[in-house]
PDB file of N, CA and C in Angstrom:
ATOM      1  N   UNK R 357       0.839  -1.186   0.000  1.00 87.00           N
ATOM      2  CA  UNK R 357       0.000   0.000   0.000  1.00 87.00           C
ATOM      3  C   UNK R 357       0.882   1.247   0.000  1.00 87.00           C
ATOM      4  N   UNK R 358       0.540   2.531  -1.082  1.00 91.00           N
ATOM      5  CA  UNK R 358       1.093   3.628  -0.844  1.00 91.00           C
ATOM      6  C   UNK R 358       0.978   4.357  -0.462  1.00 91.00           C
ATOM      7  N   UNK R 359       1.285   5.634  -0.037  1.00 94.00           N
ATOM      8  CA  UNK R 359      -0.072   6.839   0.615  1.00 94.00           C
ATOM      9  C   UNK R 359      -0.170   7.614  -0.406  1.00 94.00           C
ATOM     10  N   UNK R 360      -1.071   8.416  -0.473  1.00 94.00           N
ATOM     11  CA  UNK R 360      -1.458   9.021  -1.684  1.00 94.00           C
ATOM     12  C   UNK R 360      -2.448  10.077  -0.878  1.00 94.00           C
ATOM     13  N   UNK R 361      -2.224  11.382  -1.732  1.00 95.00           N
ATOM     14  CA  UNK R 361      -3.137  12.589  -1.323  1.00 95.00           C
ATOM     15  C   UNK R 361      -4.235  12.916  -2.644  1.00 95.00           C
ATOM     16  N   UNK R 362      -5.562  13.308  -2.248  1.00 95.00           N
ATOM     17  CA  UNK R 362      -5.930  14.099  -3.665  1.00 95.00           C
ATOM     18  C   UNK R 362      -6.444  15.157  -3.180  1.00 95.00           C
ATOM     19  N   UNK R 363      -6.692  16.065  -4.013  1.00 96.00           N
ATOM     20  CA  UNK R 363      -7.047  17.535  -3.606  1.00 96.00           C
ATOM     21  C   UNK R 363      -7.689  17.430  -5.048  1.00 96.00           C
ATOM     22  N   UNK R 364      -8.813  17.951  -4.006  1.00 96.00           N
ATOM     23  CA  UNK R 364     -10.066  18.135  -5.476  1.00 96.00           C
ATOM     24  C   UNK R 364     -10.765  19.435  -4.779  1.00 96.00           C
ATOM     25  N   UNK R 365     -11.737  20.819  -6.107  1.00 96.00           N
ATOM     26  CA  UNK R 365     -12.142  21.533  -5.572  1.00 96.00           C
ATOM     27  C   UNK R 365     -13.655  21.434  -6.574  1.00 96.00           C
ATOM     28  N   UNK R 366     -14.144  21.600  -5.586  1.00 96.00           N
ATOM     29  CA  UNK R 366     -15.621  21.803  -6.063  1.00 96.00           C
ATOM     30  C   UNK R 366     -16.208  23.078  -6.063  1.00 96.00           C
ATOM     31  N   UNK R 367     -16.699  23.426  -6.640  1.00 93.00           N
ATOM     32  CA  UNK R 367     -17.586  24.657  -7.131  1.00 93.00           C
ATOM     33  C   UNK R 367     -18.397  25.199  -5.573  1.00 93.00           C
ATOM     34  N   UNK R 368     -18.122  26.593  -5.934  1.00 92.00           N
ATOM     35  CA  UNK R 368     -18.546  27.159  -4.450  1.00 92.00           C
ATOM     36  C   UNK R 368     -20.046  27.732  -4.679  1.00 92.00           C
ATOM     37  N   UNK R 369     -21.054  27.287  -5.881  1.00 93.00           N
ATOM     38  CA  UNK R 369     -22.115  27.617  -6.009  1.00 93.00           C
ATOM     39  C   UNK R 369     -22.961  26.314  -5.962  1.00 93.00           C
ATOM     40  N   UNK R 370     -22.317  25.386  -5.128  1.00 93.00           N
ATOM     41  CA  UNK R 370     -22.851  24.162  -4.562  1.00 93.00           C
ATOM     42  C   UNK R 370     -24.280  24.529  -2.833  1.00 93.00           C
ATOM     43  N   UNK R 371     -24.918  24.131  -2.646  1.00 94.00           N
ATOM     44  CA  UNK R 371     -25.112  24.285  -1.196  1.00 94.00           C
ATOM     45  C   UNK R 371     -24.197  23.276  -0.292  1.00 94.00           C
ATOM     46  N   UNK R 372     -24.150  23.427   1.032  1.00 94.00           N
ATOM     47  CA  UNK R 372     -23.734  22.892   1.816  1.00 94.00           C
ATOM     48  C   UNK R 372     -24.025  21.273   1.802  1.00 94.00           C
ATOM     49  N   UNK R 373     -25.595  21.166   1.478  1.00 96.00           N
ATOM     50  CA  UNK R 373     -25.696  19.793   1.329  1.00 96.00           C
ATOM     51  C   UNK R 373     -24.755  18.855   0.105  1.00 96.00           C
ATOM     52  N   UNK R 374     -24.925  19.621  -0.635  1.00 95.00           N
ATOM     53  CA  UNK R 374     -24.004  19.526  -1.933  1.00 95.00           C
ATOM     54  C   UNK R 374     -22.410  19.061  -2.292  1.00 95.00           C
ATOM     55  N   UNK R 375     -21.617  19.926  -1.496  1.00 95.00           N
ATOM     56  CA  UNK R 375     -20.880  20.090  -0.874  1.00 95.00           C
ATOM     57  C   UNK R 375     -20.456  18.437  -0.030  1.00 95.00           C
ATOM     58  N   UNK R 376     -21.417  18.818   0.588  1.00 96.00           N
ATOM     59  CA  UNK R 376     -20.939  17.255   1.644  1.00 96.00           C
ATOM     60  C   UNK R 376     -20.978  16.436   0.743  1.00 96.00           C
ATOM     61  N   UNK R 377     -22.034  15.815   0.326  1.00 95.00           N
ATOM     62  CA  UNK R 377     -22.073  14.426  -0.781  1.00 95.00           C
ATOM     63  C   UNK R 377     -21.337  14.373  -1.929  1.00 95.00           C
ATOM     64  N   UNK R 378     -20.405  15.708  -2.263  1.00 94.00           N
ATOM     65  CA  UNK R 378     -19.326  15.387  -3.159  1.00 94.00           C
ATOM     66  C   UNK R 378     -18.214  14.963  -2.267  1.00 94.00           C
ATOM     67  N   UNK R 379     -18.196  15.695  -1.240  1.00 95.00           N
ATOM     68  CA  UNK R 379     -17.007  14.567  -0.416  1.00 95.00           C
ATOM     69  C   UNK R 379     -17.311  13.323   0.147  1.00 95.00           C
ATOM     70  N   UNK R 380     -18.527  12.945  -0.113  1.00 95.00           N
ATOM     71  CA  UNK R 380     -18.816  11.569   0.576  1.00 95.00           C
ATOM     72  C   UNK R 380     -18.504  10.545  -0.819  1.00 95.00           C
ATOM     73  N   UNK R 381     -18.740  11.573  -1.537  1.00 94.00           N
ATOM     74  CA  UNK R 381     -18.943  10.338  -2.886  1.00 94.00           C
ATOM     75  C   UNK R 381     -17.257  10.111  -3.419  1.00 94.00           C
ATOM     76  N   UNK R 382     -16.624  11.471  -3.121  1.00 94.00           N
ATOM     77  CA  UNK R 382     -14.881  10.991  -3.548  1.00 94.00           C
ATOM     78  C   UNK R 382     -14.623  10.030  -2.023  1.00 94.00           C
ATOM     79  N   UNK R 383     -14.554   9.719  -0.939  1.00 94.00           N
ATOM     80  CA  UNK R 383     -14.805   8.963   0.137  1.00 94.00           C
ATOM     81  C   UNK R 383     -15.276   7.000  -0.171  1.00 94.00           C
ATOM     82  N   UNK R 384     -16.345   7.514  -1.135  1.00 94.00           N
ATOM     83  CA  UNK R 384     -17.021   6.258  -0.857  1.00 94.00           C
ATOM     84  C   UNK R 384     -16.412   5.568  -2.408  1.00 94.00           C
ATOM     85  N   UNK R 385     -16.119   6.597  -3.293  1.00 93.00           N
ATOM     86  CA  UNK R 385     -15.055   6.002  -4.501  1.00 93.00           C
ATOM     87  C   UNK R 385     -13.506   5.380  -3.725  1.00 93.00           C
ATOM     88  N   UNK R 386     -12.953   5.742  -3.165  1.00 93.00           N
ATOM     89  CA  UNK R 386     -11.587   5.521  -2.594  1.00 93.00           C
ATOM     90  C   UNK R 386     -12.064   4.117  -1.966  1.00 93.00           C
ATOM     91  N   UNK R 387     -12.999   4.332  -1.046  1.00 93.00           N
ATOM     92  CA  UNK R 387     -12.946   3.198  -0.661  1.00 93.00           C
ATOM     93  C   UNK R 387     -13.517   1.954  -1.494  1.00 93.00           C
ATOM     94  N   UNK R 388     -14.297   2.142  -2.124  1.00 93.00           N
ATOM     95  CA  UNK R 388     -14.443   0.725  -3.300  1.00 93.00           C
ATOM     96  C   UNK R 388     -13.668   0.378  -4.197  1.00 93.00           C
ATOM     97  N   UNK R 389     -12.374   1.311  -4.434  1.00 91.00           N
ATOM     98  CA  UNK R 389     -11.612   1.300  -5.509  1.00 91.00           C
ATOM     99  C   UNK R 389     -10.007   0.566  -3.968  1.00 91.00           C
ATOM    100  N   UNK R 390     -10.744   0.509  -2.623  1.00 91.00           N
ATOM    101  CA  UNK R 390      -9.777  -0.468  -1.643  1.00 91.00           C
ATOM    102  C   UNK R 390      -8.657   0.058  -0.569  1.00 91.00           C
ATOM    103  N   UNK R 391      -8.970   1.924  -0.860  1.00 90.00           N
ATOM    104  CA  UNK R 391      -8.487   2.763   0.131  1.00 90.00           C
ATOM    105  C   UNK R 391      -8.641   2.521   1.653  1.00 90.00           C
ATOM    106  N   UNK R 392      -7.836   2.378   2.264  1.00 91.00           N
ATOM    107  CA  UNK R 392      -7.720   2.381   3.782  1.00 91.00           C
ATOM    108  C   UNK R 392      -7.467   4.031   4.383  1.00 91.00           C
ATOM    109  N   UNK R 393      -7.794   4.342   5.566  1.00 91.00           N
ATOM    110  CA  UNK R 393      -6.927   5.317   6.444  1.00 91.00           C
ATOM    111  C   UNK R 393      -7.655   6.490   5.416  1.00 91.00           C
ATOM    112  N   UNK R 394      -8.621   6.858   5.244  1.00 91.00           N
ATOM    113  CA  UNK R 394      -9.146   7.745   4.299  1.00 91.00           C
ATOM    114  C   UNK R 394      -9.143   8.835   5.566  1.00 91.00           C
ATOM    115  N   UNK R 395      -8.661  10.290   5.026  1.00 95.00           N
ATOM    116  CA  UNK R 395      -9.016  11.089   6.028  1.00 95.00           C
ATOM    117  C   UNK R 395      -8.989  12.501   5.123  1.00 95.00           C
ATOM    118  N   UNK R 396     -10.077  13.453   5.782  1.00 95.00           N
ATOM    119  CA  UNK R 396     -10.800  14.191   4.657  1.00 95.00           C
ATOM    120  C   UNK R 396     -10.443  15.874   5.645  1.00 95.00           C
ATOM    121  N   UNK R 397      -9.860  16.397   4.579  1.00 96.00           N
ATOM    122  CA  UNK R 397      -9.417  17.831   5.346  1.00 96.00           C
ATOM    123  C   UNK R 397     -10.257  18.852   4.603  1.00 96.00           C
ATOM    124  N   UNK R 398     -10.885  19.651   5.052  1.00 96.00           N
ATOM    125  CA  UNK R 398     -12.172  20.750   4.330  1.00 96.00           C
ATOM    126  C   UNK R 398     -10.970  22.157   4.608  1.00 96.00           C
ATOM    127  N   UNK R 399     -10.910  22.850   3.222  1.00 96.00           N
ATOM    128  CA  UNK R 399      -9.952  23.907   3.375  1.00 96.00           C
ATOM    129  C   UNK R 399     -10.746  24.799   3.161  1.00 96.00           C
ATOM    130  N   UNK R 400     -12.026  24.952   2.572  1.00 94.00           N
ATOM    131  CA  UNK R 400     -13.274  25.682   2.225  1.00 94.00           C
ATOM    132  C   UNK R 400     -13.067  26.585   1.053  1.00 94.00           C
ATOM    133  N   UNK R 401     -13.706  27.875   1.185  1.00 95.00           N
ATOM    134  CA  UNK R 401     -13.338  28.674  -0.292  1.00 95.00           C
ATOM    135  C   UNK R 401     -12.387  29.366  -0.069  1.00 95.00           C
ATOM    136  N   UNK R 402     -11.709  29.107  -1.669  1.00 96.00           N
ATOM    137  CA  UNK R 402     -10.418  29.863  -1.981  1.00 96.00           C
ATOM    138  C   UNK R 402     -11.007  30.551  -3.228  1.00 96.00           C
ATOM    139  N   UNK R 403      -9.970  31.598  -3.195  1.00 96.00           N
ATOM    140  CA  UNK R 403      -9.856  32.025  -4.617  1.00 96.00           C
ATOM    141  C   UNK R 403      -8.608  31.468  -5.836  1.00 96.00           C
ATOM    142  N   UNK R 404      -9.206  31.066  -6.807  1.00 94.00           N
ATOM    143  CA  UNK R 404      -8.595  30.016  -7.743  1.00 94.00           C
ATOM    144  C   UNK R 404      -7.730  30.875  -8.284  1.00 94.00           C
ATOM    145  N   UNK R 405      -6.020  30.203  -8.780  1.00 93.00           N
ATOM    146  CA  UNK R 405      -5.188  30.847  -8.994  1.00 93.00           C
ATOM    147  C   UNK R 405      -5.868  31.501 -10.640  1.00 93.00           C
ATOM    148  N   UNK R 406      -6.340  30.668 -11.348  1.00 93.00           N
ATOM    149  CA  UNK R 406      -6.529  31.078 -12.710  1.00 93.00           C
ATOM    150  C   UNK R 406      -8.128  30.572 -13.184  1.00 93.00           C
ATOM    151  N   UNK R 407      -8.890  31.012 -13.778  1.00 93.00           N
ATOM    152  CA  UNK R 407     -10.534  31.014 -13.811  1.00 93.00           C
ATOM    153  C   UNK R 407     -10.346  29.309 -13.997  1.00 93.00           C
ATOM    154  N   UNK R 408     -11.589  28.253 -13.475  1.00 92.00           N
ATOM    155  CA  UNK R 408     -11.142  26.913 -14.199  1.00 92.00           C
ATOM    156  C   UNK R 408     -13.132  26.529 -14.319  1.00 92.00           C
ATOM    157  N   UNK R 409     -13.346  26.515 -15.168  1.00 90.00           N
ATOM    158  CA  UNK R 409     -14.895  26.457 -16.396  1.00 90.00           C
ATOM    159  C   UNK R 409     -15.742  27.311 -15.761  1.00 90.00           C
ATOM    160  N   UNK R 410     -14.891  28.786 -15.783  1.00 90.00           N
ATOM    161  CA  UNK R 410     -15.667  30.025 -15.678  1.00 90.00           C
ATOM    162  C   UNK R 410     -15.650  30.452 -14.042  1.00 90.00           C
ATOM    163  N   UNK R 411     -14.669  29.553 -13.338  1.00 92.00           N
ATOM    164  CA  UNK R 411     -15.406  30.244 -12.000  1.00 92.00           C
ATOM    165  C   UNK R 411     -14.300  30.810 -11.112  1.00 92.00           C
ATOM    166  N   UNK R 412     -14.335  31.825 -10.500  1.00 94.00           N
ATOM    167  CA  UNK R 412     -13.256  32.404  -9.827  1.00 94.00           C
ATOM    168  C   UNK R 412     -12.615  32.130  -8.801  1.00 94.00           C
ATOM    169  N   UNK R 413     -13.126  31.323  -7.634  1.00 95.00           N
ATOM    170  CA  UNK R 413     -13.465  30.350  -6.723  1.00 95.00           C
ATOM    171  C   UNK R 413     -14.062  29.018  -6.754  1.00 95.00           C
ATOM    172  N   UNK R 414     -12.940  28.590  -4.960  1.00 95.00           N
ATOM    173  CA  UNK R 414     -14.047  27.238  -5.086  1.00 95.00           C
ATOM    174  C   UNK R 414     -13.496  26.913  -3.682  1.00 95.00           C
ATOM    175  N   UNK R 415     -14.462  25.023  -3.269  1.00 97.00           N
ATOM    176  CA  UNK R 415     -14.191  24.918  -2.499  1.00 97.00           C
ATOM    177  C   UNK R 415     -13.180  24.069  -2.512  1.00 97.00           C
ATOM    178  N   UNK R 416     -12.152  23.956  -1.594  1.00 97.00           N
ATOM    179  CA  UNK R 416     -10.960  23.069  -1.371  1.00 97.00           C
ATOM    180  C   UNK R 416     -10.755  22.012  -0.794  1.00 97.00           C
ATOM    181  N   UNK R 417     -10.923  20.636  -1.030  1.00 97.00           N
ATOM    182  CA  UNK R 417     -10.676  19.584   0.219  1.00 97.00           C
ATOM    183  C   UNK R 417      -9.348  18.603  -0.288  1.00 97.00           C
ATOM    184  N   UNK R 418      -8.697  18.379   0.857  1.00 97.00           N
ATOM    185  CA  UNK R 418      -7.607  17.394   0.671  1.00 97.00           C
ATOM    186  C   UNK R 418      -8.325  16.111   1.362  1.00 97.00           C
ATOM    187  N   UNK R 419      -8.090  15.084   0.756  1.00 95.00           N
ATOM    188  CA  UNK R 419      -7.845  13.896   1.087  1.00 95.00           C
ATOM    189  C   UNK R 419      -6.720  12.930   0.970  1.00 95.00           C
ATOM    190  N   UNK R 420      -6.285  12.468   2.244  1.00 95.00           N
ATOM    191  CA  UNK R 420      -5.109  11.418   2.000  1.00 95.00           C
ATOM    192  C   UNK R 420      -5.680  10.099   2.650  1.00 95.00           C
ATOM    193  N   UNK R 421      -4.737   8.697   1.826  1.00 95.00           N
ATOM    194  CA  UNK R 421      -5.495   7.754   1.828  1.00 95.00           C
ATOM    195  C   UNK R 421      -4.493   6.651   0.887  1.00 95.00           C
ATOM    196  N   UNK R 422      -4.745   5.858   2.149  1.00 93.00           N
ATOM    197  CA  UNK R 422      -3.688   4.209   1.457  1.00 93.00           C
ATOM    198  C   UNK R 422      -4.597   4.211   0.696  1.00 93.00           C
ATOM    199  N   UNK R 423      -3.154   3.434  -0.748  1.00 91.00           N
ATOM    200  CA  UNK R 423      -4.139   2.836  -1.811  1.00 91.00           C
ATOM    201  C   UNK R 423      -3.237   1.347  -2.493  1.00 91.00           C
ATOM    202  N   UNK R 424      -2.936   0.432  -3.087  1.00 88.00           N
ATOM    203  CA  UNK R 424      -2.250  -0.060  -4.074  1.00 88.00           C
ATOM    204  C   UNK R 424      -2.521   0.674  -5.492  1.00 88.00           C
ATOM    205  N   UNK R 425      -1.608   0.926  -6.202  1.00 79.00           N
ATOM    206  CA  UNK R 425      -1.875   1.636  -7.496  1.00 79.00           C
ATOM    207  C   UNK R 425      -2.880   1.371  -8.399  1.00 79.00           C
ATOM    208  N   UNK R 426      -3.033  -0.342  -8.539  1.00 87.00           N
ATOM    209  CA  UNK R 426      -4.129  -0.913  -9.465  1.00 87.00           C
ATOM    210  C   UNK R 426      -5.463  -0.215  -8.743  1.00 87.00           C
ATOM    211  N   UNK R 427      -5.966   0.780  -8.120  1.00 86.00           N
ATOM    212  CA  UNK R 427      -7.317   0.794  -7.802  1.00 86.00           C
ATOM    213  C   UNK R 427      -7.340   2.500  -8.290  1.00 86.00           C
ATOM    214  N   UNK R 428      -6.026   3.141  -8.552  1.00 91.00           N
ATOM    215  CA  UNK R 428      -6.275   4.669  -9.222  1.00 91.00           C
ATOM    216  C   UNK R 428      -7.215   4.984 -10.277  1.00 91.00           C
ATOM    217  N   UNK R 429      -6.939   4.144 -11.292  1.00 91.00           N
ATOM    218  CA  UNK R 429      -8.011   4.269 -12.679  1.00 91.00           C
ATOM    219  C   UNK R 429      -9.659   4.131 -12.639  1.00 91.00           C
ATOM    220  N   UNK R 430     -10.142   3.285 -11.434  1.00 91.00           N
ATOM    221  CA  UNK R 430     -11.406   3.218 -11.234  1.00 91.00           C
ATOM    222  C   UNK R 430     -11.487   4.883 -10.215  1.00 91.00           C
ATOM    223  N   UNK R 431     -10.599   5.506  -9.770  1.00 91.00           N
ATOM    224  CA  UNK R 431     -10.568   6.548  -8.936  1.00 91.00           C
ATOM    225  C   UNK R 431     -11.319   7.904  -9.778  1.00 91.00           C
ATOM    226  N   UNK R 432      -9.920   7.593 -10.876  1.00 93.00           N
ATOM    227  CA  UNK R 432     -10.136   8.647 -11.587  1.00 93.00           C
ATOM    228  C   UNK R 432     -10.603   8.410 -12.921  1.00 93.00           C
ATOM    229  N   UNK R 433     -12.177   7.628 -13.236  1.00 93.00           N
ATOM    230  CA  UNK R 433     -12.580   7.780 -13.842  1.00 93.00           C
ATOM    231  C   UNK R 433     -13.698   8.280 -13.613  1.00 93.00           C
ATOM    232  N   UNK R 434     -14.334   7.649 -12.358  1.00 92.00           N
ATOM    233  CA  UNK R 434     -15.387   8.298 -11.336  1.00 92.00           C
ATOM    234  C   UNK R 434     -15.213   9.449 -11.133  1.00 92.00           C
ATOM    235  N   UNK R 435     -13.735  10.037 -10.711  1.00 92.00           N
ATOM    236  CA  UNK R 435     -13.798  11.620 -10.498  1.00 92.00           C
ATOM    237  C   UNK R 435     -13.981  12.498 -11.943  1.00 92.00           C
ATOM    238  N   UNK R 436     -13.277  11.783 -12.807  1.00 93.00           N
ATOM    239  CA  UNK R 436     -13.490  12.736 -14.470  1.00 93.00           C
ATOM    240  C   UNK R 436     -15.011  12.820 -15.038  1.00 93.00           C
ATOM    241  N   UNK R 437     -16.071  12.483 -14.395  1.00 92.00           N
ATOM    242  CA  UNK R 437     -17.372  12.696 -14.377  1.00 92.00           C
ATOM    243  C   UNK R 437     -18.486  12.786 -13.959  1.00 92.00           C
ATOM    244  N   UNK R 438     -17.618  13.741 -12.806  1.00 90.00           N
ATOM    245  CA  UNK R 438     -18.383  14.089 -11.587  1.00 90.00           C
ATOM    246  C   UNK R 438     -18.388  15.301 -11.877  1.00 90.00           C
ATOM    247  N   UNK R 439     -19.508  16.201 -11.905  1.00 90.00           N
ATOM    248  CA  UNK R 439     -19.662  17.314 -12.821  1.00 90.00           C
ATOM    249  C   UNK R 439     -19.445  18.165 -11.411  1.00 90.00           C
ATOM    250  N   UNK R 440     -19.746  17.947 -10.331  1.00 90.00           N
ATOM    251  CA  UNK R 440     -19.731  18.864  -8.975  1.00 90.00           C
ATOM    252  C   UNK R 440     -17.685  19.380  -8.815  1.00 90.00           C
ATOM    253  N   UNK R 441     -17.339  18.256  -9.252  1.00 94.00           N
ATOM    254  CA  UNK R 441     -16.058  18.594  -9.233  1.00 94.00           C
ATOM    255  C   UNK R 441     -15.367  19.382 -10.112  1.00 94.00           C
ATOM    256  N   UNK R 442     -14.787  20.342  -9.911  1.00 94.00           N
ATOM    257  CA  UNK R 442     -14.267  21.370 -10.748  1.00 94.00           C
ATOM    258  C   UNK R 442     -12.957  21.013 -11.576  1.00 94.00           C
ATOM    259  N   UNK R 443     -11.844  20.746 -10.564  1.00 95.00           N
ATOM    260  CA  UNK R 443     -10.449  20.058 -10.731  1.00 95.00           C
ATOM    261  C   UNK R 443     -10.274  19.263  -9.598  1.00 95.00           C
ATOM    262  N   UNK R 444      -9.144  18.299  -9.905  1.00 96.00           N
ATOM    263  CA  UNK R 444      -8.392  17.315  -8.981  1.00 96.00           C
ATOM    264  C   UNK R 444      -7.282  17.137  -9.289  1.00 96.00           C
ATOM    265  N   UNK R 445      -6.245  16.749  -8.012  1.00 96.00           N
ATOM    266  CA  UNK R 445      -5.102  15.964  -8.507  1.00 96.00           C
ATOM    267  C   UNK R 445      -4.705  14.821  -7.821  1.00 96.00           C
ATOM    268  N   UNK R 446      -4.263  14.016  -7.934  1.00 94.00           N
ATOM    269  CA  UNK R 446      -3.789  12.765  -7.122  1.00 94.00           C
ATOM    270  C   UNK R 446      -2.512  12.554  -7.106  1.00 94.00           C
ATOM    271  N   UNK R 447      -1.378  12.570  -6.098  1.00 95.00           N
ATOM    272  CA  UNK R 447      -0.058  12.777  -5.541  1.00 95.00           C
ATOM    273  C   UNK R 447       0.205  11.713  -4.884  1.00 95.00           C
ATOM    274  N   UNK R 448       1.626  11.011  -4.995  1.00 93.00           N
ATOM    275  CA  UNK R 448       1.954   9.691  -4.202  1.00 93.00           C
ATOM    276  C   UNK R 448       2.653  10.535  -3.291  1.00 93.00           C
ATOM    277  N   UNK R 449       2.411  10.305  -1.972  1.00 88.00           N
ATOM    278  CA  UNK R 449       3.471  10.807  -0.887  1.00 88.00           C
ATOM    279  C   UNK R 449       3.898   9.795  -0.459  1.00 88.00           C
ATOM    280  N   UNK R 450       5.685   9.633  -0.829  1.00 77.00           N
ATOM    281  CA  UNK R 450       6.237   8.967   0.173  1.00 77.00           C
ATOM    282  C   UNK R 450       7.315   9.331   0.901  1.00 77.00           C
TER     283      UNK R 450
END
């Protein structure tokens, strides 16, 4: 298992409810795709370095989280069409 961070930001014209169930749903992807030690950091709204599909802001959450590599691609295919999500990235920390 490796550790691995992702930082994904979601659109700050979400509601709160909104909001939550996009982090439940990157949460509940990690873990079917076999993530352990999932732990979810809320950085809230920022202002985005450069506009990203029109919006000036957003909200910020880090997540870090054991993974084996074979379970990334089911990660990030789920995240590439999740329309709540604005951008992401996924980082091996070791």
């Amino acid at each position: 298992m490796r550790n691995y961070e992702i930082m994904f930001i979601l659109s700050t014209q979400l509601t709160d409810e909104e909001k939550q169930a996009g982090i439940k749903l990157v949460e509940d992807t990690l873990a079917k795709a076999g993530a352990v030690e999932i732990k979810t950091e809320v950085w809230g709204d920022r202002k985005l370095a450069y506009p990203i599909k029109k919006k000036e802001n957003g909200y910020y959450v880090l997540t870090l989280f054991q993974l084996d590599g074979t379970g990334l691609p089911e990660v990030e295919a789920k995240l590439n069409i999740t329309e709540s999500i604005l951008k992401y990235m996924i980082v091996k920390n070791d």
